[in-house]
Coordinates of C-alpha atoms and ligand atoms in Angstrom, one line a residue:
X29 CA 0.0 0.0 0.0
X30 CA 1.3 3.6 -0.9
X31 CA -0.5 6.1 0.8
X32 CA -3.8 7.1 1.5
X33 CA -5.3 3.8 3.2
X34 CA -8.5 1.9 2.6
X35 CA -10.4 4.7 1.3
X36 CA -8.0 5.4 -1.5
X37 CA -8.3 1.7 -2.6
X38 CA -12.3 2.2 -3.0
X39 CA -11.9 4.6 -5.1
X40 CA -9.7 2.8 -7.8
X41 CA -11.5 0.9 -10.7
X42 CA -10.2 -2.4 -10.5
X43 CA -6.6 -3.9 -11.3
X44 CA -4.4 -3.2 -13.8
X45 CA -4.6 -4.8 -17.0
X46 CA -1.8 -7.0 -18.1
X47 CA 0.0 -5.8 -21.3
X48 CA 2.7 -8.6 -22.6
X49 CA 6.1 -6.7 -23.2
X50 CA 7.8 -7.7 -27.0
X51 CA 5.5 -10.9 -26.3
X52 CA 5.8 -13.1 -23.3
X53 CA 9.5 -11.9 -23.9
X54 CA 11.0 -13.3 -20.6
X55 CA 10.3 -16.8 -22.0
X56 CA 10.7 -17.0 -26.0
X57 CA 12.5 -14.5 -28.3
X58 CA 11.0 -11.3 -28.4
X59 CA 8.8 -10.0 -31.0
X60 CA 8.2 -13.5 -32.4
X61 CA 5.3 -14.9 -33.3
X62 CA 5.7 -17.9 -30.6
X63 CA 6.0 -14.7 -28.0
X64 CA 2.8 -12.9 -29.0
X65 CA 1.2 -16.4 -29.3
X66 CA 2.4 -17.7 -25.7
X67 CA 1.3 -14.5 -24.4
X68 CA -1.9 -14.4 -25.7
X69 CA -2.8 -18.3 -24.5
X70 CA -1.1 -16.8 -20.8
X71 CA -4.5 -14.6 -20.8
X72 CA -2.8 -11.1 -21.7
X73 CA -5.1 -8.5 -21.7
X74 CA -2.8 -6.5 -24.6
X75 CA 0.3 -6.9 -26.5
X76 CA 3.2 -4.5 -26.8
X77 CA 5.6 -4.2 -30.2
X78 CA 8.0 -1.9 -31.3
X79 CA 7.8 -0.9 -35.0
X80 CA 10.0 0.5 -37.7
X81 CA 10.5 0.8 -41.4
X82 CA 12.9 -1.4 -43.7
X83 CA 14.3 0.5 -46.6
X84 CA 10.9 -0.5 -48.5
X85 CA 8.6 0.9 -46.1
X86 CA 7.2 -1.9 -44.1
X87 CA 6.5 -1.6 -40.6
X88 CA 8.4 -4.6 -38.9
X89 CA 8.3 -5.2 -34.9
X90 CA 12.1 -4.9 -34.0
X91 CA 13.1 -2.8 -31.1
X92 CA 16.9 -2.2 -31.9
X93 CA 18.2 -0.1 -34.5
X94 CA 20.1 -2.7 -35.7
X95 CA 19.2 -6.5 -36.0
X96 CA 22.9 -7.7 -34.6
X97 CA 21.0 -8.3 -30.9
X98 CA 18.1 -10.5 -32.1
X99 CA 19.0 -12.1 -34.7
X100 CA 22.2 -13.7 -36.7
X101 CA 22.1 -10.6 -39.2
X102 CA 24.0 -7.5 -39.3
X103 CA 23.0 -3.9 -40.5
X104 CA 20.4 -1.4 -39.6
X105 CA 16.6 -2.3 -40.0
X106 CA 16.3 0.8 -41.7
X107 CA 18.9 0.1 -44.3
X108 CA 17.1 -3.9 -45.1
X109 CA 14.1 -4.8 -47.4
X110 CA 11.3 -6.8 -45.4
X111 CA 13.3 -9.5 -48.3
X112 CA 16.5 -9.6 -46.5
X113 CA 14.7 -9.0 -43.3
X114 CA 12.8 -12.1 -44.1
X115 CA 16.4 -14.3 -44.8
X116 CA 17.8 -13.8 -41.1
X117 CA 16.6 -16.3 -38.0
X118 CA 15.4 -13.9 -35.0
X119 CA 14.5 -16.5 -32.6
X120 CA 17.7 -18.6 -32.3
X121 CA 19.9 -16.3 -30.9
X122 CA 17.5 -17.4 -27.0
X123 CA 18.1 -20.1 -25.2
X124 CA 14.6 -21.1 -25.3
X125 CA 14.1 -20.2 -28.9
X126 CA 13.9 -21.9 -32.1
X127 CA 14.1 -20.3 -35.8
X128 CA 11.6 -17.3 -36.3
X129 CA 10.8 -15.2 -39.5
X130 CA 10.9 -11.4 -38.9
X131 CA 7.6 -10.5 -37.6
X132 CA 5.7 -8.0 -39.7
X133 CA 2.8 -5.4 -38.0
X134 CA 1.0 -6.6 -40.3
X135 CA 1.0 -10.1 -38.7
X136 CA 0.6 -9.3 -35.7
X137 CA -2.0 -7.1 -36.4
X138 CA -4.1 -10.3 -37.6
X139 CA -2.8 -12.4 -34.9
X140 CA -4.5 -9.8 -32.5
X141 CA -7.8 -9.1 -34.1
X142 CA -8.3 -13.1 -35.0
X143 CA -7.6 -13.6 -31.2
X144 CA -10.7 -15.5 -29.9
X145 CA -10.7 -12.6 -26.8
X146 CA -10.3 -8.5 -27.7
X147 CA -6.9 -8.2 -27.1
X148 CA -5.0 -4.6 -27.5
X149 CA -2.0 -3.7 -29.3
X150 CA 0.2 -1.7 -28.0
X151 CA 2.6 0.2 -31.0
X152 CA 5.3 1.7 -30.4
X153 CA 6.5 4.0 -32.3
X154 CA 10.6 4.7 -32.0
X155 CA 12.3 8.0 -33.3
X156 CA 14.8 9.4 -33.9
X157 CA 15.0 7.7 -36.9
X158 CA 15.9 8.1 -40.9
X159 CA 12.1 8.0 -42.2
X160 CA 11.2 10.4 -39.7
X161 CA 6.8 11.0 -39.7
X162 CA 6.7 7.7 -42.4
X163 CA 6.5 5.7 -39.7
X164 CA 3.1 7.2 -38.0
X165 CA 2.0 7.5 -41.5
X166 CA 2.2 4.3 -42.8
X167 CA 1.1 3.0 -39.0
X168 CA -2.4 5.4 -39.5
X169 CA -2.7 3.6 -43.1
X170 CA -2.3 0.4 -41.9
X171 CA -4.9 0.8 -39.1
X172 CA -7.3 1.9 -41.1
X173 CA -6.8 -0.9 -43.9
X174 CA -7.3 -2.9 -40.6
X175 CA -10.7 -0.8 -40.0
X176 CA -8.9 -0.1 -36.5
X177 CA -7.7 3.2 -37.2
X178 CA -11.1 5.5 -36.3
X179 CA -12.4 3.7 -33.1
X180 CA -15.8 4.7 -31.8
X181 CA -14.1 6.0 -28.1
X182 CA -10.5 5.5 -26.9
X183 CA -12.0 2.9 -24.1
X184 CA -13.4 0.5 -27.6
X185 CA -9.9 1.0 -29.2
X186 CA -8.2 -2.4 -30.4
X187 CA -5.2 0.0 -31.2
X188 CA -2.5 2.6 -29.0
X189 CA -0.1 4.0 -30.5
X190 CA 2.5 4.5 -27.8
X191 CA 6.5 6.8 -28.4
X192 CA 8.9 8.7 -26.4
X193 CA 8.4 11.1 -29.0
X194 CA 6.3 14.1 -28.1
X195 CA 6.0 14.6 -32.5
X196 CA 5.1 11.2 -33.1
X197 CA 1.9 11.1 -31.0
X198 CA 0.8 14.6 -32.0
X199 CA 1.1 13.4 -35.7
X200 CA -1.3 10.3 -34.7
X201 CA -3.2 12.9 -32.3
X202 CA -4.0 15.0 -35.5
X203 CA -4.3 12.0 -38.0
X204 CA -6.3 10.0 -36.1
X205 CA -8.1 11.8 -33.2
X206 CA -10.2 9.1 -32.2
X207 CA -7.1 6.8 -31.5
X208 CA -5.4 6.2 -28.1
X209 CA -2.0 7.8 -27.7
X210 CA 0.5 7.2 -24.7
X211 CA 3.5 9.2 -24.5
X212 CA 6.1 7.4 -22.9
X213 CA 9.1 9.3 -20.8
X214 CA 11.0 8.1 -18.2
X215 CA 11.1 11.6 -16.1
X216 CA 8.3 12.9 -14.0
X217 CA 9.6 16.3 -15.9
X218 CA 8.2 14.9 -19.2
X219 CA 5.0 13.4 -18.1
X220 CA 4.3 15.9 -14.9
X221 CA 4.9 18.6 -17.1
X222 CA 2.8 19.7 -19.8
X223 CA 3.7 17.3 -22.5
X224 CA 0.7 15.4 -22.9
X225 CA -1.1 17.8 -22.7
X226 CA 0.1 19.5 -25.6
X227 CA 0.5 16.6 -27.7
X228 CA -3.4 15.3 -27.1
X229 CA -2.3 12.2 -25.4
X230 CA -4.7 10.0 -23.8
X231 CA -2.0 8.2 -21.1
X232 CA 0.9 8.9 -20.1
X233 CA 3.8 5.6 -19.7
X234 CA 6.6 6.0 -16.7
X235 CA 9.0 3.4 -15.9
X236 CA 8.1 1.8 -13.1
X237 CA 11.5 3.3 -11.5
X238 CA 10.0 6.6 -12.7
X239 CA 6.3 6.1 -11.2
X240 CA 8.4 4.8 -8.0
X241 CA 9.9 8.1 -7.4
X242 CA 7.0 10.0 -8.5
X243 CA 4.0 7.9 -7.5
X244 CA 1.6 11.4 -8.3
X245 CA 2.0 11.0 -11.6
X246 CA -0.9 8.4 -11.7
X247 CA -3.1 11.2 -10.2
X248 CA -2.2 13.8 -12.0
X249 CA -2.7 12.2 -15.0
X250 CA -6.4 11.4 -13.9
X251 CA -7.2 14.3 -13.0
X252 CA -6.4 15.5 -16.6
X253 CA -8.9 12.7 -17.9
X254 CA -5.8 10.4 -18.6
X255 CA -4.8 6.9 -17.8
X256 CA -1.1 5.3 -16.8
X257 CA 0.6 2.7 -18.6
X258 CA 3.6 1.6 -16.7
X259 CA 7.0 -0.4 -17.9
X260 CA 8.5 -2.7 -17.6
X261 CA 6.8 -4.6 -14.5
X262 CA 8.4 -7.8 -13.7
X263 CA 8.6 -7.8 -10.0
X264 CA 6.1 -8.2 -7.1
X265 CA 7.0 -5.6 -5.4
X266 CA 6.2 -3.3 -8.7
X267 CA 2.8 -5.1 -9.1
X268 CA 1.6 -4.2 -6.1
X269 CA 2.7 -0.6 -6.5
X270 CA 0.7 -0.4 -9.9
X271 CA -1.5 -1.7 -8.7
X272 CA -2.1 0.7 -5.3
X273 CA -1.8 3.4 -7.5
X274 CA -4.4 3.0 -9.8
X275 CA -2.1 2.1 -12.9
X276 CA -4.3 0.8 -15.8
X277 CA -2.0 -1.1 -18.0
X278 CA 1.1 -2.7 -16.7
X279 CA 3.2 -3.9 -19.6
X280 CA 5.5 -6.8 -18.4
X281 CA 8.2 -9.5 -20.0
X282 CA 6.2 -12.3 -18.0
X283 CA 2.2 -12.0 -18.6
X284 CA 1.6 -15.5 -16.5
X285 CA 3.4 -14.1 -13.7
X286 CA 1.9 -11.1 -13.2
X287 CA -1.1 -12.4 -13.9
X288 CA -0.8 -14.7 -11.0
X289 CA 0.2 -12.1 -8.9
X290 CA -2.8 -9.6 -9.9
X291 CA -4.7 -12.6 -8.1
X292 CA -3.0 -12.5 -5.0
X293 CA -2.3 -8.5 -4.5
X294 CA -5.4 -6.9 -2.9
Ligands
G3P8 O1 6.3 -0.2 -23.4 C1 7.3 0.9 -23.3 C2 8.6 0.3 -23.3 O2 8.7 -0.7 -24.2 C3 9.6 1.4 -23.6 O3 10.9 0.9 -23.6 O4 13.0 0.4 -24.7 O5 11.5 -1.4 -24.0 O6 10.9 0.0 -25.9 P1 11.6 -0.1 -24.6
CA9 CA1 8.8 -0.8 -26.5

């Protein structure tokens, strides 16, 4: 318990929501399709990727600039056709992983909507990088050829578009108004301040070391009309915090887990 005692409790709306982090990521190779299908049969309530654009302008979920980390490639993702992209093995490289094809948004898009539950995907987009506003714009075009891109209410979105970058969620913000949009920041400076205001965001996203320091934040933000989506949340400890603080979406490497624990926390 944080502060504020039994009557604070009463007034939160439940327990956070359990958002799987690159895919049940602390079990199979990130931002694989076994991840994002592990996580899903785990019960996650939403799924988190990272996207960016190969040289040929397909949004791919890779988190590094480069594809040296994840998978037995070298160069920048930027720099690759989804055709190279396609040539490497991405799920080797863990010790729990076999071979895995790049995953494109575009999959995972259909592995989330064809998902016998409504799940939500989480998007992140990343900047700085070379293609610069292409990457919200070909994310808005690809929502909408997905018929997800003008939800009736942020609450009935299947979508959030999620960045550290104040200019990438104003451009979705403006493009697609209906559309949840978390900025991300990992300073109560950035997502105290007025940020998110400014940019039309509907949540803000601290670290969990972030949201530890400044534990307001939560408030704050719902008093502006806005929800919190806290990273990465892998330890007890941090579940129970979210989850005394109101926190609406915790995104975590280990969905099961937390799940388990979401149980057991009061
Ligand atoms: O969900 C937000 C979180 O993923 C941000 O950090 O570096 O893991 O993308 P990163
Ligand atoms: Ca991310």
């Amino acid at each position: 318990m944080i502060s504020g005692g039994a009557a604070e409790k009463v007034s939160r709306s439940g327990k956070p929501a359990v958002v799987a982090h690159r895919g049940a990521s602390g079990d199979l190779p990130e931002h694989t399709l076994a991840a994002y299908e592990l996580a899903l049969s785990q019960g996650a309530d939403g799924l988190e990727c990272d996207v960016r654009l190969t040289s040929d302008h397909q949004l791919v979920c890779i988190h590094d600039r480069t594809v040296e980390r994840t998978s037995d490639g070298v160069g920048a993702v930027s720099e690759m056709s989804l055709a190279q992209l396609s040539e490497l093995d991405f799920g080797s490289w863990h010790p729990a992983g076999t071979s895995a094809s790049v995953l494109t948004l575009r999959d995972l898009l259909t592995l989330t909507l064809d998902w016998k539950r409504p799940v939500r995907l989480f998007i992140e987009t990343k900047h700085p990088v070379r293609y610069g506003s292409l990457v919200e714009q070909t994310l808005l075009e690809l929502l909408h050829e997905f018929g997800v891109g003008s939800p009736p209410s942020a609450d009935h979105s299947r979508a959030v578009v999620i960045s550290f970058s104040s200019a990438g969620v104003w451009r979705v913000r403006r493009q697609a108004p209906m559309l949840p949009t978390i900025l991300l920041g990992d300073t109560a400076r950035v997502l105290g301040g007025s940020a998110a205001t400014a940019v039309g965001a509907t949540g803000i996203g601290p670290s969990v070391a972030t949201l530890r320091h400044y534990p307001d934040l939560v408030d704050r933000a719902a008093a502006a009309g806005r929800v919190t989506y806290c990273w990465t949340v892998d330890e007890l400890a941090d579940v129970q915090l979210c989850a005394d603080l109101g926190v609406r979406w915790v995104a975590t490497n280990h969905p099961a887990k937390v799940r388990d624990w979401l149980v057991t926390v009061d």
